[in-house]
JSON list of C-alpha atoms in Angstrom, two decimals:
[
{"chain": "E", "resi": 165, "resn": "MET", "atom": "CA", "xyz": [-21.88, 33.53, -28.34]},
{"chain": "E", "resi": 166, "resn": "TYR", "atom": "CA", "xyz": [-20.28, 31.82, -25.36]},
{"chain": "E", "resi": 167, "resn": "GLY", "atom": "CA", "xyz": [-20.93, 34.67, -22.93]},
{"chain": "E", "resi": 168, "resn": "ASN", "atom": "CA", "xyz": [-21.62, 33.63, -19.38]},
{"chain": "E", "resi": 169, "resn": "GLY", "atom": "CA", "xyz": [-22.52, 30.14, -20.57]},
{"chain": "E", "resi": 170, "resn": "MET", "atom": "CA", "xyz": [-18.88, 29.43, -21.32]},
{"chain": "E", "resi": 171, "resn": "PHE", "atom": "CA", "xyz": [-18.06, 29.71, -17.63]},
{"chain": "E", "resi": 172, "resn": "TYR", "atom": "CA", "xyz": [-21.26, 28.21, -16.26]},
{"chain": "E", "resi": 173, "resn": "ASN", "atom": "CA", "xyz": [-19.70, 24.83, -15.54]},
{"chain": "E", "resi": 174, "resn": "PHE", "atom": "CA", "xyz": [-17.13, 26.34, -13.23]},
{"chain": "E", "resi": 175, "resn": "PHE", "atom": "CA", "xyz": [-19.97, 27.16, -10.83]},
{"chain": "E", "resi": 176, "resn": "ASP", "atom": "CA", "xyz": [-22.26, 24.18, -11.29]},
{"chain": "E", "resi": 177, "resn": "PRO", "atom": "CA", "xyz": [-23.02, 21.55, -8.62]},
{"chain": "E", "resi": 178, "resn": "THR", "atom": "CA", "xyz": [-20.02, 19.40, -9.56]},
{"chain": "E", "resi": 179, "resn": "PHE", "atom": "CA", "xyz": [-17.91, 21.94, -7.69]},
{"chain": "E", "resi": 180, "resn": "LEU", "atom": "CA", "xyz": [-19.15, 20.13, -4.58]},
{"chain": "E", "resi": 181, "resn": "LEU", "atom": "CA", "xyz": [-16.76, 17.34, -5.53]},
{"chain": "E", "resi": 182, "resn": "VAL", "atom": "CA", "xyz": [-13.83, 19.72, -5.17]},
{"chain": "E", "resi": 183, "resn": "ILE", "atom": "CA", "xyz": [-15.16, 20.99, -1.84]},
{"chain": "E", "resi": 184, "resn": "ALA", "atom": "CA", "xyz": [-15.55, 17.40, -0.63]},
{"chain": "E", "resi": 185, "resn": "GLY", "atom": "CA", "xyz": [-11.95, 16.69, -1.59]},
{"chain": "E", "resi": 186, "resn": "LEU", "atom": "CA", "xyz": [-10.72, 19.76, 0.29]},
{"chain": "E", "resi": 187, "resn": "VAL", "atom": "CA", "xyz": [-12.70, 18.77, 3.38]},
{"chain": "E", "resi": 188, "resn": "ILE", "atom": "CA", "xyz": [-11.35, 15.22, 3.30]},
{"chain": "E", "resi": 189, "resn": "SER", "atom": "CA", "xyz": [-7.77, 16.46, 2.91]},
{"chain": "E", "resi": 190, "resn": "GLY", "atom": "CA", "xyz": [-8.22, 19.02, 5.67]},
{"chain": "E", "resi": 191, "resn": "LEU", "atom": "CA", "xyz": [-9.63, 16.45, 8.09]},
{"chain": "E", "resi": 192, "resn": "ALA", "atom": "CA", "xyz": [-6.80, 14.02, 7.34]},
{"chain": "E", "resi": 193, "resn": "SER", "atom": "CA", "xyz": [-4.20, 16.75, 7.89]},
{"chain": "E", "resi": 194, "resn": "ALA", "atom": "CA", "xyz": [-5.81, 17.83, 11.15]},
{"chain": "E", "resi": 195, "resn": "TYR", "atom": "CA", "xyz": [-5.94, 14.21, 12.32]},
{"chain": "E", "resi": 196, "resn": "VAL", "atom": "CA", "xyz": [-2.27, 13.51, 11.64]},
{"chain": "E", "resi": 197, "resn": "ASN", "atom": "CA", "xyz": [-1.23, 16.75, 13.36]},
{"chain": "E", "resi": 198, "resn": "SER", "atom": "CA", "xyz": [-3.36, 16.05, 16.44]},
{"chain": "E", "resi": 199, "resn": "THR", "atom": "CA", "xyz": [-2.14, 12.44, 16.61]},
{"chain": "E", "resi": 200, "resn": "PHE", "atom": "CA", "xyz": [1.49, 13.50, 16.31]},
{"chain": "E", "resi": 201, "resn": "ARG", "atom": "CA", "xyz": [1.07, 16.15, 19.02]},
{"chain": "E", "resi": 202, "resn": "LYS", "atom": "CA", "xyz": [-0.60, 13.61, 21.30]},
{"chain": "E", "resi": 203, "resn": "TYR", "atom": "CA", "xyz": [2.21, 11.07, 21.04]},
{"chain": "E", "resi": 204, "resn": "ASP", "atom": "CA", "xyz": [4.90, 13.72, 20.87]},
{"chain": "E", "resi": 205, "resn": "ASP", "atom": "CA", "xyz": [4.31, 14.01, 24.63]},
{"chain": "E", "resi": 206, "resn": "PHE", "atom": "CA", "xyz": [4.87, 10.25, 25.01]},
{"chain": "E", "resi": 207, "resn": "ARG", "atom": "CA", "xyz": [8.62, 9.99, 25.66]},
{"chain": "E", "resi": 208, "resn": "SER", "atom": "CA", "xyz": [10.38, 6.73, 24.85]},
{"chain": "E", "resi": 209, "resn": "ARG", "atom": "CA", "xyz": [11.66, 4.93, 27.91]},
{"chain": "E", "resi": 210, "resn": "LYS", "atom": "CA", "xyz": [15.11, 4.49, 26.36]},
{"chain": "E", "resi": 211, "resn": "GLY", "atom": "CA", "xyz": [15.39, 8.21, 25.60]},
{"chain": "E", "resi": 212, "resn": "VAL", "atom": "CA", "xyz": [16.46, 7.67, 21.99]},
{"chain": "E", "resi": 213, "resn": "THR", "atom": "CA", "xyz": [16.17, 10.70, 19.70]},
{"chain": "E", "resi": 214, "resn": "GLY", "atom": "CA", "xyz": [14.74, 10.58, 16.21]},
{"chain": "E", "resi": 215, "resn": "THR", "atom": "CA", "xyz": [18.22, 11.11, 14.77]},
{"chain": "E", "resi": 216, "resn": "ALA", "atom": "CA", "xyz": [19.78, 8.37, 16.90]},
{"chain": "E", "resi": 217, "resn": "ALA", "atom": "CA", "xyz": [16.96, 6.00, 15.98]},
{"chain": "E", "resi": 218, "resn": "ALA", "atom": "CA", "xyz": [17.43, 6.71, 12.26]},
{"chain": "E", "resi": 219, "resn": "GLU", "atom": "CA", "xyz": [21.18, 6.15, 12.45]},
{"chain": "E", "resi": 220, "resn": "TYR", "atom": "CA", "xyz": [20.69, 2.92, 14.39]},
{"chain": "E", "resi": 221, "resn": "ILE", "atom": "CA", "xyz": [18.10, 1.60, 11.95]},
{"chain": "E", "resi": 222, "resn": "LEU", "atom": "CA", "xyz": [20.20, 2.39, 8.89]},
{"chain": "E", "resi": 223, "resn": "HIS", "atom": "CA", "xyz": [23.23, 0.71, 10.42]},
{"chain": "E", "resi": 224, "resn": "SER", "atom": "CA", "xyz": [21.21, -2.34, 11.49]},
{"chain": "E", "resi": 225, "resn": "GLN", "atom": "CA", "xyz": [19.99, -2.76, 7.92]},
{"chain": "E", "resi": 226, "resn": "GLY", "atom": "CA", "xyz": [23.49, -2.55, 6.49]},
{"chain": "E", "resi": 227, "resn": "ILE", "atom": "CA", "xyz": [22.84, 0.83, 4.87]},
{"chain": "E", "resi": 228, "resn": "ASN", "atom": "CA", "xyz": [26.03, 2.87, 5.14]},
{"chain": "E", "resi": 229, "resn": "ASP", "atom": "CA", "xyz": [25.68, 5.27, 2.19]},
{"chain": "E", "resi": 230, "resn": "VAL", "atom": "CA", "xyz": [22.73, 7.30, 3.52]},
{"chain": "E", "resi": 231, "resn": "GLY", "atom": "CA", "xyz": [23.30, 10.49, 5.50]},
{"chain": "E", "resi": 232, "resn": "VAL", "atom": "CA", "xyz": [21.02, 11.87, 8.20]},
{"chain": "E", "resi": 233, "resn": "GLN", "atom": "CA", "xyz": [20.49, 15.62, 8.57]},
{"chain": "E", "resi": 234, "resn": "GLN", "atom": "CA", "xyz": [18.18, 17.99, 10.41]},
{"chain": "E", "resi": 235, "resn": "ILE", "atom": "CA", "xyz": [16.08, 20.44, 8.40]},
{"chain": "E", "resi": 236, "resn": "ALA", "atom": "CA", "xyz": [13.76, 23.29, 9.27]},
{"chain": "E", "resi": 237, "resn": "GLY", "atom": "CA", "xyz": [10.02, 22.89, 9.51]},
{"chain": "E", "resi": 238, "resn": "ASP", "atom": "CA", "xyz": [7.46, 20.73, 11.22]},
{"chain": "E", "resi": 239, "resn": "LEU", "atom": "CA", "xyz": [6.77, 17.24, 9.82]},
{"chain": "E", "resi": 240, "resn": "THR", "atom": "CA", "xyz": [8.88, 18.02, 6.76]},
{"chain": "E", "resi": 241, "resn": "ASP", "atom": "CA", "xyz": [10.71, 14.69, 7.13]},
{"chain": "E", "resi": 242, "resn": "ASN", "atom": "CA", "xyz": [11.68, 12.99, 3.88]},
{"chain": "E", "resi": 243, "resn": "TYR", "atom": "CA", "xyz": [14.09, 10.61, 2.21]},
{"chain": "E", "resi": 244, "resn": "ASN", "atom": "CA", "xyz": [15.79, 11.60, -1.05]},
{"chain": "E", "resi": 245, "resn": "SER", "atom": "CA", "xyz": [16.94, 8.60, -3.03]},
{"chain": "E", "resi": 246, "resn": "GLY", "atom": "CA", "xyz": [18.79, 10.88, -5.45]},
{"chain": "E", "resi": 247, "resn": "ASN", "atom": "CA", "xyz": [21.39, 12.15, -2.99]},
{"chain": "E", "resi": 248, "resn": "LYS", "atom": "CA", "xyz": [20.95, 9.37, -0.41]},
{"chain": "E", "resi": 249, "resn": "MET", "atom": "CA", "xyz": [19.94, 11.81, 2.31]},
{"chain": "E", "resi": 250, "resn": "LEU", "atom": "CA", "xyz": [17.42, 11.26, 5.08]},
{"chain": "E", "resi": 251, "resn": "SER", "atom": "CA", "xyz": [16.16, 14.63, 6.35]},
{"chain": "E", "resi": 252, "resn": "LEU", "atom": "CA", "xyz": [14.43, 14.94, 9.71]},
{"chain": "E", "resi": 253, "resn": "SER", "atom": "CA", "xyz": [12.46, 18.00, 10.74]},
{"chain": "E", "resi": 254, "resn": "GLU", "atom": "CA", "xyz": [13.22, 19.90, 13.92]},
{"chain": "E", "resi": 255, "resn": "ALA", "atom": "CA", "xyz": [10.20, 18.27, 15.57]},
{"chain": "E", "resi": 256, "resn": "THR", "atom": "CA", "xyz": [11.66, 14.84, 14.89]},
{"chain": "E", "resi": 257, "resn": "ALA", "atom": "CA", "xyz": [15.45, 15.02, 14.90]},
{"chain": "E", "resi": 258, "resn": "GLN", "atom": "CA", "xyz": [16.12, 15.89, 18.54]},
{"chain": "E", "resi": 259, "resn": "SER", "atom": "CA", "xyz": [12.91, 14.64, 20.10]},
{"chain": "E", "resi": 260, "resn": "THR", "atom": "CA", "xyz": [12.81, 11.46, 22.19]},
{"chain": "E", "resi": 261, "resn": "SER", "atom": "CA", "xyz": [9.07, 11.02, 21.72]},
{"chain": "E", "resi": 262, "resn": "VAL", "atom": "CA", "xyz": [7.52, 7.85, 20.40]},
{"chain": "E", "resi": 263, "resn": "ALA", "atom": "CA", "xyz": [5.98, 9.91, 17.58]},
{"chain": "E", "resi": 264, "resn": "ALA", "atom": "CA", "xyz": [9.36, 11.26, 16.47]},
{"chain": "E", "resi": 265, "resn": "ILE", "atom": "CA", "xyz": [10.96, 7.82, 16.53]},
{"chain": "E", "resi": 266, "resn": "GLY", "atom": "CA", "xyz": [8.07, 6.41, 14.49]},
{"chain": "E", "resi": 267, "resn": "VAL", "atom": "CA", "xyz": [8.39, 9.15, 11.85]},
{"chain": "E", "resi": 268, "resn": "ALA", "atom": "CA", "xyz": [12.18, 8.70, 11.68]},
{"chain": "E", "resi": 269, "resn": "ALA", "atom": "CA", "xyz": [11.74, 4.96, 11.30]},
{"chain": "E", "resi": 270, "resn": "HIS", "atom": "CA", "xyz": [9.22, 5.49, 8.51]},
{"chain": "E", "resi": 271, "resn": "GLU", "atom": "CA", "xyz": [11.72, 7.55, 6.52]},
{"chain": "E", "resi": 272, "resn": "CYS", "atom": "CA", "xyz": [14.29, 4.83, 7.14]},
{"chain": "E", "resi": 273, "resn": "GLY", "atom": "CA", "xyz": [11.74, 2.47, 5.65]},
{"chain": "E", "resi": 274, "resn": "HIS", "atom": "CA", "xyz": [12.06, 4.39, 2.39]},
{"chain": "E", "resi": 275, "resn": "ALA", "atom": "CA", "xyz": [15.84, 4.06, 2.57]},
{"chain": "E", "resi": 276, "resn": "VAL", "atom": "CA", "xyz": [15.44, 0.31, 3.00]},
{"chain": "E", "resi": 277, "resn": "GLN", "atom": "CA", "xyz": [13.09, 0.25, 0.00]},
{"chain": "E", "resi": 278, "resn": "ASP", "atom": "CA", "xyz": [15.71, 2.09, -2.01]},
{"chain": "E", "resi": 279, "resn": "ALA", "atom": "CA", "xyz": [18.46, -0.31, -0.95]},
{"chain": "E", "resi": 280, "resn": "LYS", "atom": "CA", "xyz": [16.32, -3.30, -1.89]},
{"chain": "E", "resi": 281, "resn": "ASN", "atom": "CA", "xyz": [15.19, -1.79, -5.22]},
{"chain": "E", "resi": 282, "resn": "TYR", "atom": "CA", "xyz": [11.55, -1.85, -4.17]},
{"chain": "E", "resi": 283, "resn": "PHE", "atom": "CA", "xyz": [9.70, -1.58, -7.49]},
{"chain": "E", "resi": 284, "resn": "PRO", "atom": "CA", "xyz": [6.84, 0.77, -6.45]},
{"chain": "E", "resi": 285, "resn": "LEU", "atom": "CA", "xyz": [9.44, 3.25, -5.13]},
{"chain": "E", "resi": 286, "resn": "ARG", "atom": "CA", "xyz": [11.30, 3.15, -8.45]},
{"chain": "E", "resi": 287, "resn": "LEU", "atom": "CA", "xyz": [8.02, 3.51, -10.33]},
{"chain": "E", "resi": 288, "resn": "ARG", "atom": "CA", "xyz": [6.99, 6.52, -8.26]},
{"chain": "E", "resi": 289, "resn": "ALA", "atom": "CA", "xyz": [10.33, 8.22, -8.89]},
{"chain": "E", "resi": 290, "resn": "ALA", "atom": "CA", "xyz": [9.93, 7.64, -12.63]},
{"chain": "E", "resi": 291, "resn": "ILE", "atom": "CA", "xyz": [6.38, 9.04, -12.62]},
{"chain": "E", "resi": 292, "resn": "VAL", "atom": "CA", "xyz": [7.17, 12.24, -10.70]},
{"chain": "E", "resi": 293, "resn": "PRO", "atom": "CA", "xyz": [8.38, 14.40, -13.63]},
{"chain": "E", "resi": 294, "resn": "ILE", "atom": "CA", "xyz": [5.58, 13.16, -15.90]},
{"chain": "E", "resi": 295, "resn": "ALA", "atom": "CA", "xyz": [2.93, 13.77, -13.25]},
{"chain": "E", "resi": 296, "resn": "ASN", "atom": "CA", "xyz": [4.29, 17.26, -12.56]},
{"chain": "E", "resi": 297, "resn": "ILE", "atom": "CA", "xyz": [4.13, 18.16, -16.24]},
{"chain": "E", "resi": 298, "resn": "GLY", "atom": "CA", "xyz": [0.64, 16.71, -16.53]},
{"chain": "E", "resi": 299, "resn": "SER", "atom": "CA", "xyz": [-0.63, 18.71, -13.56]},
{"chain": "E", "resi": 300, "resn": "THR", "atom": "CA", "xyz": [0.89, 21.90, -14.97]},
{"chain": "E", "resi": 301, "resn": "ILE", "atom": "CA", "xyz": [-0.52, 21.68, -18.49]},
{"chain": "E", "resi": 302, "resn": "SER", "atom": "CA", "xyz": [-3.88, 20.00, -17.80]},
{"chain": "E", "resi": 303, "resn": "PHE", "atom": "CA", "xyz": [-6.01, 23.05, -16.99]},
{"chain": "E", "resi": 304, "resn": "PRO", "atom": "CA", "xyz": [-4.48, 25.34, -19.63]},
{"chain": "E", "resi": 305, "resn": "LEU", "atom": "CA", "xyz": [-5.19, 22.66, -22.25]},
{"chain": "E", "resi": 306, "resn": "ILE", "atom": "CA", "xyz": [-8.78, 22.22, -21.10]},
{"chain": "E", "resi": 307, "resn": "ILE", "atom": "CA", "xyz": [-9.44, 25.97, -21.02]},
{"chain": "E", "resi": 308, "resn": "LEU", "atom": "CA", "xyz": [-7.83, 26.39, -24.43]},
{"chain": "E", "resi": 309, "resn": "GLY", "atom": "CA", "xyz": [-9.97, 23.58, -25.76]},
{"chain": "E", "resi": 310, "resn": "VAL", "atom": "CA", "xyz": [-13.13, 25.26, -24.46]},
{"chain": "E", "resi": 311, "resn": "ILE", "atom": "CA", "xyz": [-12.12, 28.59, -26.00]},
{"chain": "E", "resi": 312, "resn": "MET", "atom": "CA", "xyz": [-11.48, 26.87, -29.33]},
{"chain": "E", "resi": 313, "resn": "SER", "atom": "CA", "xyz": [-15.12, 25.83, -29.75]},
{"chain": "E", "resi": 314, "resn": "TRP", "atom": "CA", "xyz": [-14.83, 22.88, -27.37]},
{"chain": "E", "resi": 315, "resn": "ASN", "atom": "CA", "xyz": [-11.96, 21.23, -29.22]},
{"chain": "E", "resi": 316, "resn": "ALA", "atom": "CA", "xyz": [-12.29, 17.57, -28.22]},
{"chain": "E", "resi": 317, "resn": "THR", "atom": "CA", "xyz": [-8.64, 16.73, -28.75]},
{"chain": "E", "resi": 318, "resn": "LEU", "atom": "CA", "xyz": [-7.27, 19.46, -26.49]},
{"chain": "E", "resi": 319, "resn": "ILE", "atom": "CA", "xyz": [-9.85, 18.81, -23.78]},
{"chain": "E", "resi": 320, "resn": "ASN", "atom": "CA", "xyz": [-9.25, 15.06, -23.74]},
{"chain": "E", "resi": 321, "resn": "ILE", "atom": "CA", "xyz": [-5.48, 15.52, -23.64]},
{"chain": "E", "resi": 322, "resn": "GLY", "atom": "CA", "xyz": [-5.94, 17.93, -20.73]},
{"chain": "E", "resi": 323, "resn": "ILE", "atom": "CA", "xyz": [-8.07, 15.43, -18.80]},
{"chain": "E", "resi": 324, "resn": "LEU", "atom": "CA", "xyz": [-5.59, 12.67, -19.54]},
{"chain": "E", "resi": 325, "resn": "ALA", "atom": "CA", "xyz": [-2.73, 14.88, -18.35]},
{"chain": "E", "resi": 326, "resn": "PHE", "atom": "CA", "xyz": [-4.53, 15.55, -15.07]},
{"chain": "E", "resi": 327, "resn": "SER", "atom": "CA", "xyz": [-5.17, 11.82, -14.59]},
{"chain": "E", "resi": 328, "resn": "LEU", "atom": "CA", "xyz": [-1.40, 11.35, -14.30]},
{"chain": "E", "resi": 329, "resn": "ALA", "atom": "CA", "xyz": [-1.59, 13.08, -10.92]},
{"chain": "E", "resi": 330, "resn": "LEU", "atom": "CA", "xyz": [-4.02, 10.41, -9.77]},
{"chain": "E", "resi": 331, "resn": "VAL", "atom": "CA", "xyz": [-1.72, 7.67, -11.06]},
{"chain": "E", "resi": 332, "resn": "PHE", "atom": "CA", "xyz": [1.09, 9.18, -8.99]},
{"chain": "E", "resi": 333, "resn": "GLN", "atom": "CA", "xyz": [-1.12, 9.28, -5.89]},
{"chain": "E", "resi": 334, "resn": "LEU", "atom": "CA", "xyz": [-2.15, 5.65, -6.35]},
{"chain": "E", "resi": 335, "resn": "VAL", "atom": "CA", "xyz": [1.45, 4.49, -6.80]},
{"chain": "E", "resi": 336, "resn": "THR", "atom": "CA", "xyz": [2.40, 6.45, -3.67]},
{"chain": "E", "resi": 337, "resn": "LEU", "atom": "CA", "xyz": [-0.02, 4.48, -1.47]},
{"chain": "E", "resi": 338, "resn": "PRO", "atom": "CA", "xyz": [1.81, 1.11, -1.46]},
{"chain": "E", "resi": 339, "resn": "VAL", "atom": "CA", "xyz": [5.15, 2.92, -1.09]},
{"chain": "E", "resi": 340, "resn": "GLU", "atom": "CA", "xyz": [4.02, 4.71, 2.07]},
{"chain": "E", "resi": 341, "resn": "PHE", "atom": "CA", "xyz": [2.20, 1.76, 3.61]},
{"chain": "E", "resi": 342, "resn": "ASP", "atom": "CA", "xyz": [5.16, -0.53, 2.97]},
{"chain": "E", "resi": 343, "resn": "ALA", "atom": "CA", "xyz": [7.60, 1.98, 4.51]},
{"chain": "E", "resi": 344, "resn": "SER", "atom": "CA", "xyz": [5.49, 2.07, 7.68]},
{"chain": "E", "resi": 345, "resn": "ARG", "atom": "CA", "xyz": [5.28, -1.71, 7.78]},
{"chain": "E", "resi": 346, "resn": "ARG", "atom": "CA", "xyz": [9.05, -1.99, 7.48]},
{"chain": "E", "resi": 347, "resn": "ALA", "atom": "CA", "xyz": [9.52, 0.72, 10.13]},
{"chain": "E", "resi": 348, "resn": "LEU", "atom": "CA", "xyz": [7.40, -1.03, 12.73]},
{"chain": "E", "resi": 349, "resn": "GLY", "atom": "CA", "xyz": [9.07, -4.36, 12.03]},
{"chain": "E", "resi": 350, "resn": "ILE", "atom": "CA", "xyz": [12.55, -2.88, 12.43]},
{"chain": "E", "resi": 351, "resn": "LEU", "atom": "CA", "xyz": [11.60, -1.04, 15.61]},
{"chain": "E", "resi": 352, "resn": "ARG", "atom": "CA", "xyz": [10.24, -4.27, 17.08]},
{"chain": "E", "resi": 353, "resn": "GLU", "atom": "CA", "xyz": [13.29, -6.32, 16.09]},
{"chain": "E", "resi": 354, "resn": "GLY", "atom": "CA", "xyz": [15.71, -3.68, 17.37]},
{"chain": "E", "resi": 355, "resn": "ALA", "atom": "CA", "xyz": [13.84, -3.34, 20.67]},
{"chain": "E", "resi": 356, "resn": "LEU", "atom": "CA", "xyz": [14.00, 0.44, 20.43]},
{"chain": "E", "resi": 357, "resn": "LEU", "atom": "CA", "xyz": [10.40, 0.61, 21.61]},
{"chain": "E", "resi": 358, "resn": "ASP", "atom": "CA", "xyz": [8.39, -1.69, 23.87]},
{"chain": "E", "resi": 359, "resn": "GLU", "atom": "CA", "xyz": [4.96, -3.00, 22.87]},
{"chain": "E", "resi": 360, "resn": "GLU", "atom": "CA", "xyz": [3.06, -0.06, 24.33]},
{"chain": "E", "resi": 361, "resn": "GLU", "atom": "CA", "xyz": [5.34, 2.39, 22.56]},
{"chain": "E", "resi": 362, "resn": "LEU", "atom": "CA", "xyz": [5.12, 0.42, 19.31]},
{"chain": "E", "resi": 363, "resn": "GLU", "atom": "CA", "xyz": [1.34, 0.69, 19.40]},
{"chain": "E", "resi": 364, "resn": "ALA", "atom": "CA", "xyz": [1.59, 4.45, 19.84]},
{"chain": "E", "resi": 365, "resn": "ALA", "atom": "CA", "xyz": [4.06, 4.68, 16.94]},
{"chain": "E", "resi": 366, "resn": "ARG", "atom": "CA", "xyz": [1.71, 2.58, 14.81]},
{"chain": "E", "resi": 367, "resn": "LYS", "atom": "CA", "xyz": [-1.14, 5.04, 15.44]},
{"chain": "E", "resi": 368, "resn": "VAL", "atom": "CA", "xyz": [1.07, 7.93, 14.34]},
{"chain": "E", "resi": 369, "resn": "LEU", "atom": "CA", "xyz": [2.06, 6.13, 11.14]},
{"chain": "E", "resi": 370, "resn": "VAL", "atom": "CA", "xyz": [-1.53, 5.12, 10.37]},
{"chain": "E", "resi": 371, "resn": "ALA", "atom": "CA", "xyz": [-2.63, 8.74, 10.77]},
{"chain": "E", "resi": 372, "resn": "ALA", "atom": "CA", "xyz": [0.15, 9.85, 8.42]},
{"chain": "E", "resi": 373, "resn": "ALA", "atom": "CA", "xyz": [-0.85, 7.21, 5.86]},
{"chain": "E", "resi": 374, "resn": "LEU", "atom": "CA", "xyz": [-4.41, 8.51, 5.87]},
{"chain": "E", "resi": 375, "resn": "THR", "atom": "CA", "xyz": [-3.17, 11.82, 4.46]},
{"chain": "E", "resi": 376, "resn": "TYR", "atom": "CA", "xyz": [-2.00, 9.97, 1.33]},
{"chain": "E", "resi": 377, "resn": "VAL", "atom": "CA", "xyz": [-5.33, 8.18, 1.04]},
{"chain": "E", "resi": 378, "resn": "ALA", "atom": "CA", "xyz": [-7.11, 11.52, 1.38]},
{"chain": "E", "resi": 379, "resn": "ALA", "atom": "CA", "xyz": [-4.88, 13.09, -1.27]},
{"chain": "E", "resi": 380, "resn": "ALA", "atom": "CA", "xyz": [-5.64, 10.27, -3.70]},
{"chain": "E", "resi": 381, "resn": "LEU", "atom": "CA", "xyz": [-9.37, 10.56, -3.04]},
{"chain": "E", "resi": 382, "resn": "ALA", "atom": "CA", "xyz": [-9.32, 14.35, -3.46]},
{"chain": "E", "resi": 383, "resn": "THR", "atom": "CA", "xyz": [-7.46, 14.00, -6.77]},
{"chain": "E", "resi": 384, "resn": "PHE", "atom": "CA", "xyz": [-9.96, 11.39, -7.94]},
{"chain": "E", "resi": 385, "resn": "LEU", "atom": "CA", "xyz": [-12.88, 13.71, -7.13]},
{"chain": "E", "resi": 386, "resn": "GLN", "atom": "CA", "xyz": [-11.23, 16.53, -9.09]},
{"chain": "E", "resi": 387, "resn": "LEU", "atom": "CA", "xyz": [-10.69, 14.21, -12.05]},
{"chain": "E", "resi": 388, "resn": "LEU", "atom": "CA", "xyz": [-14.30, 13.04, -11.84]},
{"chain": "E", "resi": 389, "resn": "ARG", "atom": "CA", "xyz": [-15.46, 16.66, -11.96]},
{"chain": "E", "resi": 390, "resn": "LEU", "atom": "CA", "xyz": [-13.38, 17.34, -15.06]},
{"chain": "E", "resi": 391, "resn": "ILE", "atom": "CA", "xyz": [-14.84, 14.29, -16.76]},
{"chain": "E", "resi": 392, "resn": "LEU", "atom": "CA", "xyz": [-18.40, 15.30, -15.86]},
{"chain": "E", "resi": 393, "resn": "LEU", "atom": "CA", "xyz": [-17.87, 18.87, -17.05]},
{"chain": "E", "resi": 394, "resn": "PHE", "atom": "CA", "xyz": [-15.80, 18.34, -20.16]},
{"chain": "E", "resi": 395, "resn": "GLY", "atom": "CA", "xyz": [-15.66, 14.63, -20.94]},
{"chain": "E", "resi": 396, "resn": "GLY", "atom": "CA", "xyz": [-18.66, 14.76, -23.22]},
{"chain": "E", "resi": 397, "resn": "ASN", "atom": "CA", "xyz": [-17.08, 17.64, -25.19]},
{"chain": "E", "resi": 398, "resn": "ARG", "atom": "CA", "xyz": [-20.47, 19.19, -25.61]},
{"chain": "E", "resi": 399, "resn": "SER", "atom": "CA", "xyz": [-20.52, 22.36, -27.69]},
{"chain": "E", "resi": 400, "resn": "ARG", "atom": "CA", "xyz": [-21.86, 25.58, -26.17]},
{"chain": "E", "resi": 401, "resn": "ASP", "atom": "CA", "xyz": [-23.98, 28.08, -28.04]}
]
């Protein structure tokens, strides 16, 4: 009989790995929000808005097929390579803060990557649907494998499917770091920000990058827990 033993592993000490991942992600999110709020009060001396900065950067890089729009939300900024649209959140689009300009420039960095066929960006786009499917089916496969007398094939496929989420997170890291690097370089060359303002923008972008590092680490800890719990495919009486 499986009884309570079947579900024992869901409450064993390895759950601390999941808690650690949640704490790391929460701290990273809190840090980026506090850093953005701090430098959101630091107004650029030239009074350029996030939208104006984005339009200037795109034009300066010879990118004329990307639109810029304002969307609802806070820090929901993103670049969509599919429809060539750069979306800036309300907190970024009309703000003249150094933080807003830095975030807008970062999204422009993705547009530059797209225009230059930056390979990691292409790879990430190709992985997205696979990673989404893997994340969706991983736990059902593992649970089904446990129910079916610890079926090794189903459990291993489930773990492998979940690992695709980690692959996506790892591929995302160079994409995000490179976008920030490009953003700071363009801001410096275009003289939109002075050196003091550039340093503030850099701190905002570093804080944002840490959220991706935290996400990758949290996913790794979850994968490690799955391997520790189910990787051995031990049968339960």
